[in-house]
Short mmCIF file of C-alpha atoms in Angstrom, two decimals:
data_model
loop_
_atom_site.label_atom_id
_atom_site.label_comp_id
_atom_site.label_asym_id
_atom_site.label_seq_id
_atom_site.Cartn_x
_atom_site.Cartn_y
_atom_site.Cartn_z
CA UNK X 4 58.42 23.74 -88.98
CA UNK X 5 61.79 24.77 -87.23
CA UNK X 6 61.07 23.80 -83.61
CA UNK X 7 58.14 20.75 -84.24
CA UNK X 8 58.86 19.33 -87.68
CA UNK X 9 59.21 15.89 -86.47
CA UNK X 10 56.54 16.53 -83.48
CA UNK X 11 59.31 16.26 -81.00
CA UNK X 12 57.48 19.01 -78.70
CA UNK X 13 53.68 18.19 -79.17
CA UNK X 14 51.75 15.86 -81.79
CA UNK X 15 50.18 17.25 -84.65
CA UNK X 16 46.62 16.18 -83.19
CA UNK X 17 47.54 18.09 -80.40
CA UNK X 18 48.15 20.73 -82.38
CA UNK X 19 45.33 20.64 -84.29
CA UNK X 20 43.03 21.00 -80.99
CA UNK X 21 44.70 23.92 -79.91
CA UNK X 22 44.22 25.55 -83.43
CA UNK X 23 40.82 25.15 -83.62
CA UNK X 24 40.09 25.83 -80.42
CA UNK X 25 41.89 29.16 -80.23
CA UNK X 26 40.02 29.76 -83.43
CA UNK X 27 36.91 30.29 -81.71
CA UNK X 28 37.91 31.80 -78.71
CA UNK X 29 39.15 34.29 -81.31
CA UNK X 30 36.43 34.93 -83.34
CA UNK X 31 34.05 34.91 -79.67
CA UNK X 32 35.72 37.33 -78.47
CA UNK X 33 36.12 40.14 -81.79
CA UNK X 34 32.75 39.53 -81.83
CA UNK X 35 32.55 41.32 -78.26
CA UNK X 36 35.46 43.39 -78.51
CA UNK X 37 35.52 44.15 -81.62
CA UNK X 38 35.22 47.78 -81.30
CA UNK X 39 36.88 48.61 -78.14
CA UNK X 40 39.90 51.01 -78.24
CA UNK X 41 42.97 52.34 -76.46
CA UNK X 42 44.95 55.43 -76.82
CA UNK X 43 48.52 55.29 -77.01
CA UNK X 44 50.53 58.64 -78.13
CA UNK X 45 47.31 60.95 -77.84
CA UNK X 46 46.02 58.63 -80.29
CA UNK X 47 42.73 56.26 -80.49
CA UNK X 48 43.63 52.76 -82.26
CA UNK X 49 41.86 49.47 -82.63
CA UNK X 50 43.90 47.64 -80.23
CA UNK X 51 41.10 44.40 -79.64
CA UNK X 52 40.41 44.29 -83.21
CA UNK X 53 44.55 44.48 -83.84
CA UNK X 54 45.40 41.81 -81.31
CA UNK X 55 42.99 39.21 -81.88
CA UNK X 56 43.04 39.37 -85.47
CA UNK X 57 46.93 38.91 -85.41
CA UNK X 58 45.80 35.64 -83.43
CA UNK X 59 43.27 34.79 -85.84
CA UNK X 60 46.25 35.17 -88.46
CA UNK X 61 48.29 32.65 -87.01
CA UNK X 62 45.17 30.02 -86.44
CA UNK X 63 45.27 30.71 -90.59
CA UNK X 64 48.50 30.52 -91.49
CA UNK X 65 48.89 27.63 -89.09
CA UNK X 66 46.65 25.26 -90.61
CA UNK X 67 48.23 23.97 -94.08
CA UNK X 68 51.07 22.74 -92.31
CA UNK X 69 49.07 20.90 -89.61
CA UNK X 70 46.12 19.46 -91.07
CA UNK X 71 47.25 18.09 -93.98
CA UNK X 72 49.79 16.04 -92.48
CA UNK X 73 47.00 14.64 -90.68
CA UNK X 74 44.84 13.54 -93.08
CA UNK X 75 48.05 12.48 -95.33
CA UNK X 76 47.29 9.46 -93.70
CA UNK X 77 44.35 8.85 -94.91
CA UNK X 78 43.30 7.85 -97.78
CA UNK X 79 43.38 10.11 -101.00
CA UNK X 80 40.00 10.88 -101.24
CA UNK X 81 40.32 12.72 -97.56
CA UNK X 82 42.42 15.20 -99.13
CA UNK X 83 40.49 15.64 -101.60
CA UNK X 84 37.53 16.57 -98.89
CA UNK X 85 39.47 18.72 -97.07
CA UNK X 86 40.83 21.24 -99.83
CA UNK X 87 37.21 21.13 -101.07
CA UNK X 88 36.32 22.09 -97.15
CA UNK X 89 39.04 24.67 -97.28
CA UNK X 90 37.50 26.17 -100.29
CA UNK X 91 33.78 25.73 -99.34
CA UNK X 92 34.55 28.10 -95.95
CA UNK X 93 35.57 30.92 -98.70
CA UNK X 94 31.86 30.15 -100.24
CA UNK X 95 30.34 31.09 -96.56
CA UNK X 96 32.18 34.22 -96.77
CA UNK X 97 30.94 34.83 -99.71
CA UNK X 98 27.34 34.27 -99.08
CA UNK X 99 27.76 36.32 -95.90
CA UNK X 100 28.83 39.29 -98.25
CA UNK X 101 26.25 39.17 -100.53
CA UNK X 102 23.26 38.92 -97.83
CA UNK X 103 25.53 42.24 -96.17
CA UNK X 104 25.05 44.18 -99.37
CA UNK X 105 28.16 46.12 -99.31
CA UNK X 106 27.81 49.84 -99.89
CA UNK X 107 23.93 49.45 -98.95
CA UNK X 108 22.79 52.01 -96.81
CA UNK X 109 21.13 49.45 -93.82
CA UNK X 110 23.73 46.77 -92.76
CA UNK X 111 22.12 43.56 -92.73
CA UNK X 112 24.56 41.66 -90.43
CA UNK X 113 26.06 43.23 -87.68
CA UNK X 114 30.00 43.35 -87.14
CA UNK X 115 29.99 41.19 -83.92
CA UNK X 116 27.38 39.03 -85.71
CA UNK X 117 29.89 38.27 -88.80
CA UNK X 118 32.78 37.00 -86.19
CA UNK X 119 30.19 34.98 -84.29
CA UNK X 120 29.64 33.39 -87.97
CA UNK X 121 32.85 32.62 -87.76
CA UNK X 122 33.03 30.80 -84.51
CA UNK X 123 30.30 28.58 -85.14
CA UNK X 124 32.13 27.50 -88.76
CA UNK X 125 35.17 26.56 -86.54
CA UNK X 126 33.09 24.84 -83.87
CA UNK X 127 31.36 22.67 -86.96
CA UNK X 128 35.42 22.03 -88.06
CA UNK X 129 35.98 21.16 -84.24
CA UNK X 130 33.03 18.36 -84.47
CA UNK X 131 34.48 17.27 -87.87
CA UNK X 132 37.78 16.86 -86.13
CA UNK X 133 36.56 14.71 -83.58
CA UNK X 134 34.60 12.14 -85.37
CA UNK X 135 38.04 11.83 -87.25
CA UNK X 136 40.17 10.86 -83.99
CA UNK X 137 37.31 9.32 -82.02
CA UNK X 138 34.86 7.20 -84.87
CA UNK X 139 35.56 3.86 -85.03
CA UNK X 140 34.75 3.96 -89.16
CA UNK X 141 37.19 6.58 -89.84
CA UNK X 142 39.81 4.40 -87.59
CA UNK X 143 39.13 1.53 -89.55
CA UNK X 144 39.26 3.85 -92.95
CA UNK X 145 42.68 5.08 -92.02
CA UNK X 146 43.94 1.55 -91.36
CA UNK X 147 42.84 0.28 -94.89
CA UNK X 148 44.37 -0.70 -97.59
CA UNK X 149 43.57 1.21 -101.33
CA UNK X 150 44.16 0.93 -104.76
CA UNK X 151 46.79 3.65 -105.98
CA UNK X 152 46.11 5.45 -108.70
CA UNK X 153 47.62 4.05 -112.37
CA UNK X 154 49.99 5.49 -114.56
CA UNK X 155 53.62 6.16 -114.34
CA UNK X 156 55.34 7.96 -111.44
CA UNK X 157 58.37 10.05 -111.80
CA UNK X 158 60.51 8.59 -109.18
CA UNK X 159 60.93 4.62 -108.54
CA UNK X 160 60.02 5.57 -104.41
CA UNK X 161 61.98 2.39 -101.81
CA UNK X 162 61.78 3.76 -98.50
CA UNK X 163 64.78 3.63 -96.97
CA UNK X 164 65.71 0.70 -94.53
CA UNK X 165 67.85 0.23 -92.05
CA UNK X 166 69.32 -3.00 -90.90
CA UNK X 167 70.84 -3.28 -87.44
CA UNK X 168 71.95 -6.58 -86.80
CA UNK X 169 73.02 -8.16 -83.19
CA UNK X 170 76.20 -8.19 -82.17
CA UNK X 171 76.56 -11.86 -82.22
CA UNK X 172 75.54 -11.80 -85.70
CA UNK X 173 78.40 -9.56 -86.41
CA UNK X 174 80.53 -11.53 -84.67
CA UNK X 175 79.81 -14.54 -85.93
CA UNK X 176 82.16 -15.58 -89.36
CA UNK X 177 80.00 -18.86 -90.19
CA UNK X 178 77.26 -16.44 -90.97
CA UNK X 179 76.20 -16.85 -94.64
CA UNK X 180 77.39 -14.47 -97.21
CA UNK X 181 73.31 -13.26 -97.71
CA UNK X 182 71.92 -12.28 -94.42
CA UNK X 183 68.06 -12.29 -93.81
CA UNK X 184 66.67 -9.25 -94.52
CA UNK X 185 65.72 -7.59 -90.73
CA UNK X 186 62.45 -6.02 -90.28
CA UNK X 187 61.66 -2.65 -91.96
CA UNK X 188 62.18 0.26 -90.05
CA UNK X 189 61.00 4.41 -90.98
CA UNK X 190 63.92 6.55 -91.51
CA UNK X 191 64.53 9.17 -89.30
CA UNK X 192 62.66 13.09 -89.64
CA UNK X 193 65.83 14.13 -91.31
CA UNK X 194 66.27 11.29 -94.33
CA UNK X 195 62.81 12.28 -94.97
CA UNK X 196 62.68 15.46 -95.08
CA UNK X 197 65.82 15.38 -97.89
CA UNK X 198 64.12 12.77 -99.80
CA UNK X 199 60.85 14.65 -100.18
CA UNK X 200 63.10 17.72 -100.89
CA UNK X 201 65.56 16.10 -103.55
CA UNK X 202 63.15 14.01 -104.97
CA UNK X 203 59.89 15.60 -104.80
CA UNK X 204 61.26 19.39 -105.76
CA UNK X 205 59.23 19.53 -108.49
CA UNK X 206 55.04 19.19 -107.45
CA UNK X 207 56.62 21.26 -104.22
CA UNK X 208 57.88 24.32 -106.23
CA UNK X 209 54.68 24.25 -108.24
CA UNK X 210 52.88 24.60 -104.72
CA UNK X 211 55.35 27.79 -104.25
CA UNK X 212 54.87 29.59 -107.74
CA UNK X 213 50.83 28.87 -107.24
CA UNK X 214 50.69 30.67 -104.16
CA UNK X 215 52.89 33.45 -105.05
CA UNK X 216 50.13 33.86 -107.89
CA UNK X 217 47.16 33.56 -106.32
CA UNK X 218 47.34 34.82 -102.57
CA UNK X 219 49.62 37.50 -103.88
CA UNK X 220 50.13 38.58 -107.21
CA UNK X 221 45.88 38.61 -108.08
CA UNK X 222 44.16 39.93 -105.08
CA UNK X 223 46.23 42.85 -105.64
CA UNK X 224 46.24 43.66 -108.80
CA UNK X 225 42.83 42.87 -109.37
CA UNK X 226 40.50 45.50 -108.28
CA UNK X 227 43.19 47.92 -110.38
CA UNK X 228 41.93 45.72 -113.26
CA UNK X 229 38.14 45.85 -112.10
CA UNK X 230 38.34 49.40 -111.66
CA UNK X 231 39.05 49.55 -115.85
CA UNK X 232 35.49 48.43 -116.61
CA UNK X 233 32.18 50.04 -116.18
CA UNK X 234 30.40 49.27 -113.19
CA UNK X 235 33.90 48.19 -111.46
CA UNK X 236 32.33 47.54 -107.78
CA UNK X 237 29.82 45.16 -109.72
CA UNK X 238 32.65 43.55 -111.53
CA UNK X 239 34.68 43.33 -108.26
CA UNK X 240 31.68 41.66 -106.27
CA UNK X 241 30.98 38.65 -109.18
CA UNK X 242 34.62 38.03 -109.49
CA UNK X 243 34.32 37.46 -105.85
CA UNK X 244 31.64 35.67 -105.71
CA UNK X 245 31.99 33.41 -108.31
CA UNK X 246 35.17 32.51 -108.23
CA UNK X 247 34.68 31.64 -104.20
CA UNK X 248 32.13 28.91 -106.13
CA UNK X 249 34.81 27.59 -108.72
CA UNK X 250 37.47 26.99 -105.86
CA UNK X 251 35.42 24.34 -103.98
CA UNK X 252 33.79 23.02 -107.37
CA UNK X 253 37.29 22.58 -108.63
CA UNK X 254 39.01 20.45 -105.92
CA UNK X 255 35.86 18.47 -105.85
CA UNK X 256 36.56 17.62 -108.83
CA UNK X 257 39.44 16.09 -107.46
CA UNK X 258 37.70 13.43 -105.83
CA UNK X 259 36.83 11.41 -109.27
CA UNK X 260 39.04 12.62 -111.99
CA UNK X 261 42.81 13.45 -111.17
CA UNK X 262 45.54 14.67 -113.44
CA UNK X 263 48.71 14.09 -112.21
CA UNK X 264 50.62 16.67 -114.18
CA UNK X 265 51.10 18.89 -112.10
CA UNK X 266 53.61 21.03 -113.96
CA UNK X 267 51.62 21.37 -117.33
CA UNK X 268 48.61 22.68 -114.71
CA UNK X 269 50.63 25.54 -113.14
CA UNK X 270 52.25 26.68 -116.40
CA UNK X 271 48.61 26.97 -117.18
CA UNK X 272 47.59 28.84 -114.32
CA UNK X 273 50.69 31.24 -114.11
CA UNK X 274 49.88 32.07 -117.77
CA UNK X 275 46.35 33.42 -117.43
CA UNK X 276 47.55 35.04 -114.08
CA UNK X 277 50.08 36.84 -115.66
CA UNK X 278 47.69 37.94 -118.50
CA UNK X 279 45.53 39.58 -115.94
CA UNK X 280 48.15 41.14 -114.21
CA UNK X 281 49.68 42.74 -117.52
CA UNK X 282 45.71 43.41 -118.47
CA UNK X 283 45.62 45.34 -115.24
CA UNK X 284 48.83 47.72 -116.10
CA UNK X 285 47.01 48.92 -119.53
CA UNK X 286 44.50 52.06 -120.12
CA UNK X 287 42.23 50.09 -121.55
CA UNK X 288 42.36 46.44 -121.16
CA UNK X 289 40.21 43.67 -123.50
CA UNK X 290 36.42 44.11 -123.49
CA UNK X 291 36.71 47.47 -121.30
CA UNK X 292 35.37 49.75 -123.97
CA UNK X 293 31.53 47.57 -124.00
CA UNK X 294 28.83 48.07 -121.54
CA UNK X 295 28.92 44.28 -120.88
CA UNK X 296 32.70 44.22 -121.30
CA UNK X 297 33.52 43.82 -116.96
CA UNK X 298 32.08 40.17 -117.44
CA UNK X 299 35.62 39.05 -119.23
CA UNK X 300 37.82 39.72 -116.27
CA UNK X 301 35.11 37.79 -113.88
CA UNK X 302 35.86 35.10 -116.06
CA UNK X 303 39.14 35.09 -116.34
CA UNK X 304 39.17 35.66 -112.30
CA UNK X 305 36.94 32.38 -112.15
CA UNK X 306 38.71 30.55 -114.37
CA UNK X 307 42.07 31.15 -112.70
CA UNK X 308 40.66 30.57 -109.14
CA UNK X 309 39.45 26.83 -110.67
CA UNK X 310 42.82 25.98 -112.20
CA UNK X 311 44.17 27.07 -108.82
CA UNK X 312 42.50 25.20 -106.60
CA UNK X 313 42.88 22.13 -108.78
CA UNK X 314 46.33 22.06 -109.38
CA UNK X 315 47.11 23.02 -105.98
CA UNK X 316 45.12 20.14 -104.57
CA UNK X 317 46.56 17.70 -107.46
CA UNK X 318 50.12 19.08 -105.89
CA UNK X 319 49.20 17.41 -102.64
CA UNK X 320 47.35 14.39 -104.36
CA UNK X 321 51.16 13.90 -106.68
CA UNK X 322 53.34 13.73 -103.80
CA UNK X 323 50.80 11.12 -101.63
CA UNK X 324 51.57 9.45 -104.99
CA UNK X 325 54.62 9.45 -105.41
CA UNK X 326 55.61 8.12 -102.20
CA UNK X 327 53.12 5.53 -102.76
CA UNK X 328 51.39 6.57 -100.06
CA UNK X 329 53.85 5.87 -97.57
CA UNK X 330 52.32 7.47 -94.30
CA UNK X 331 55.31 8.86 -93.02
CA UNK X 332 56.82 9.93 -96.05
CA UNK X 333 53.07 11.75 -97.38
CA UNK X 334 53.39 13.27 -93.84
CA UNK X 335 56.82 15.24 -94.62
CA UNK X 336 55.98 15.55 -97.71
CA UNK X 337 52.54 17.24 -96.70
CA UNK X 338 53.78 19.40 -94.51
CA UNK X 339 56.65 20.64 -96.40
CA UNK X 340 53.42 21.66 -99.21
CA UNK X 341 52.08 23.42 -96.53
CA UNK X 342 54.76 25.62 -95.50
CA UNK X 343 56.13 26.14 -98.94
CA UNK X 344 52.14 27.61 -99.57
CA UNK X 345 53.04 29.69 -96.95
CA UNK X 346 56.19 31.13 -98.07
CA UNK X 347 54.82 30.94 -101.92
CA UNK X 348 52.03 33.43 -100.91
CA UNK X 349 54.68 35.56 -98.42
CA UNK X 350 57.14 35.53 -101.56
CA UNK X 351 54.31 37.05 -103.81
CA UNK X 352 53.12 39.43 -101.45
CA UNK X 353 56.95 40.76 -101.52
CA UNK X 354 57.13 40.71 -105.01
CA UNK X 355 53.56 42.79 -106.08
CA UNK X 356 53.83 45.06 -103.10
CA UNK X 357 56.68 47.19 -103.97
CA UNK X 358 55.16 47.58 -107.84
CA UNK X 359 51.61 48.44 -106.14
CA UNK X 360 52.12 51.01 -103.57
CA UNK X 361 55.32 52.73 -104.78
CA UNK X 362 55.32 52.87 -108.70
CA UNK X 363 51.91 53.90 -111.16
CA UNK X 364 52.72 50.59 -113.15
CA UNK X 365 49.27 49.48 -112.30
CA UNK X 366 47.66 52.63 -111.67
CA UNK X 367 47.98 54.32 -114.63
CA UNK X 368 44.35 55.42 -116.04
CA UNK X 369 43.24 53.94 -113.22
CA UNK X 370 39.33 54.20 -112.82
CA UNK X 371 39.03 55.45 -117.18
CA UNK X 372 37.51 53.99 -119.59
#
């Protein structure tokens, strides 16, 4: 975002090649290396496993602000496919778990075996990639024209123009008082970006407070609140499971039926987080005291994964929208979503941190029924 916001240094395509590629190079070689160690100080540490995951981290944290630009110029409905893409990779994790039987005495799938997993799901994204640039349907599909969506918008969106007339023209007093309007031209990275910024604040700082929540706030606080119930690692593996299924399910849904207000959704979503994070600072939180009672946070997990993943995709969706699908402006716009995910989930990992590890806020009767 600070040195190739306006992809002065490489194109996001470009960008997008690399990614992938280094992606599963990455997982390749942790699935060799895995294992292999180094001692530094007299002491034995991880050092493959340390490296290439911090690689694997950036090919991650990379992504949102690369590939969504990309298919912001497409039309809707490729967003759509792509967040449900996004969540459907969590689903293979997930499946991957379950056939590993965590805690079971025989592993099923070997270490190296899991990262090889990996490589081939970013070697099927790699293919997907390059029907996109290279298929002469989805060429023609990103040159046509579509049918917005009805309904009001929030901001009356005229891109703005700018007219540069010839010097003779300027020189010229017999010119009439109306001049011809001159042919349209994109404003520059910068008048973009401040639109999107000034105008757009609103579906963008939902994108921020959703992340904060949900890559944050609930992964941490939830296996405190698992641990309340009986059978906790039970509870802990549905709520995993399942809720990997309502993420993909949930932008899907996405494809046919869109609510635009995005505001109302995160309100929504905050509020049922925040219930199960102030469920997860009491002895003994709803349901906990019945045999059957660890099914209520699974569902509330599941349900706040699904409002997640739909009103984060809707976030993207509104500002396409808004701009009336103005390629260059749904490009800023995009990639400003995808960096302000990025800080969103940095900011909440700040915030929950702190109250985790250094107070008993969330600890207290911790394990008790």
């Amino acid at each position: 975002m600070v040195f190739n916001n306006d992809q002065q240094l490489f194109s996001i395509r470009t960008a997008i090649w690399g990614l992938l590629s280094m992606g599963i190079v990455v997982c390749v070689l942790l699935s060799i290396f895995w294992d292999q160690t180094s001692v530094f100080f007299g002491h034995e540490h991880s050092t493959a496993l340390l490296v290439l995951v911090f690689f694997g981290g950036m090919v991650s944290s990379t992504t949102s602000v690369v590939y969504y630009p990309f298919v912001a110029t497409f039309p809707p409905l490729f967003t759509s496919a792509l967040s449900t893409g996004e969540g459907l990779s969590g689903v293979i994790a997930g499946v991957l778990g379950i056939i590993q039987d965590p805690g079971a005495t025989h592993m099923h799938i070997t270490v190296g075996g899991y990262f090889f997993y990996g490589a081939v799901v970013f070697l099927v994204a790699l293919l997907a990639f390059v029907f996109l640039v290279k298929s002469p349907w989805a060429t023609q599909i990103q040159a046509s024209m579509y049918r917005e969506d009805g309904g009001d918008f929030d901001y009356k969106f005229t891109p703005p123009l700018k007219r540069a007339p010839s010097p003779a023209m300027k020189m010229n007093e017999t010119l009439p008082l109306v001049l011809p309007q001159s042919k349209h031209q994109f404003s520059t990275a910068v008048e973009r970006r401040n639109y999107v910024v000034s105008k757009l604040w609103k579906p963008l700082l939902c994108q921020v407070v959703l992340c904060a929540m949900s890559f944050g706030v609930i992964p941490s606080i939830l296996p405190f609140l698992g641990s309340k119930y009986s059978n906790s690692a039970e509870v802990l593996k549905w709520s995993s499971v399942l809720s990997m299924a309502c993420d993909p399910l949930a932008r899907f849904l996405t494809s046919f039926y869109r609510w635009y207000n995005v505001t109302v959704l995160t309100s929504l979503t905050v509020l049922l987080g925040a219930l199960m994070a102030v469920s997860a600072t009491t002895a003994h939180p709803i349901f906990s005291s019945y045999a059957l009672g660890g099914i209520a946070p699974v569902v509330g997990n599941c349900v706040f994964v699904f409002l997640f993943a739909y009103s984060q995709t809707m976030a993207y969706l509104t500002l396409k929208r808004e701009v009336r699908y103005n390629e260059a402006y749904a490009k800023t716009a995009y990639q400003w979503s995808g960096f302000l995910a990025q800080m969103g989930a940095l900011l909440g990992t700040v915030i929950i941190f702190p109250l985790v590890t250094y107070t008993t806020l969330f600890q207290r009767s911790y394990g008790e029924l």
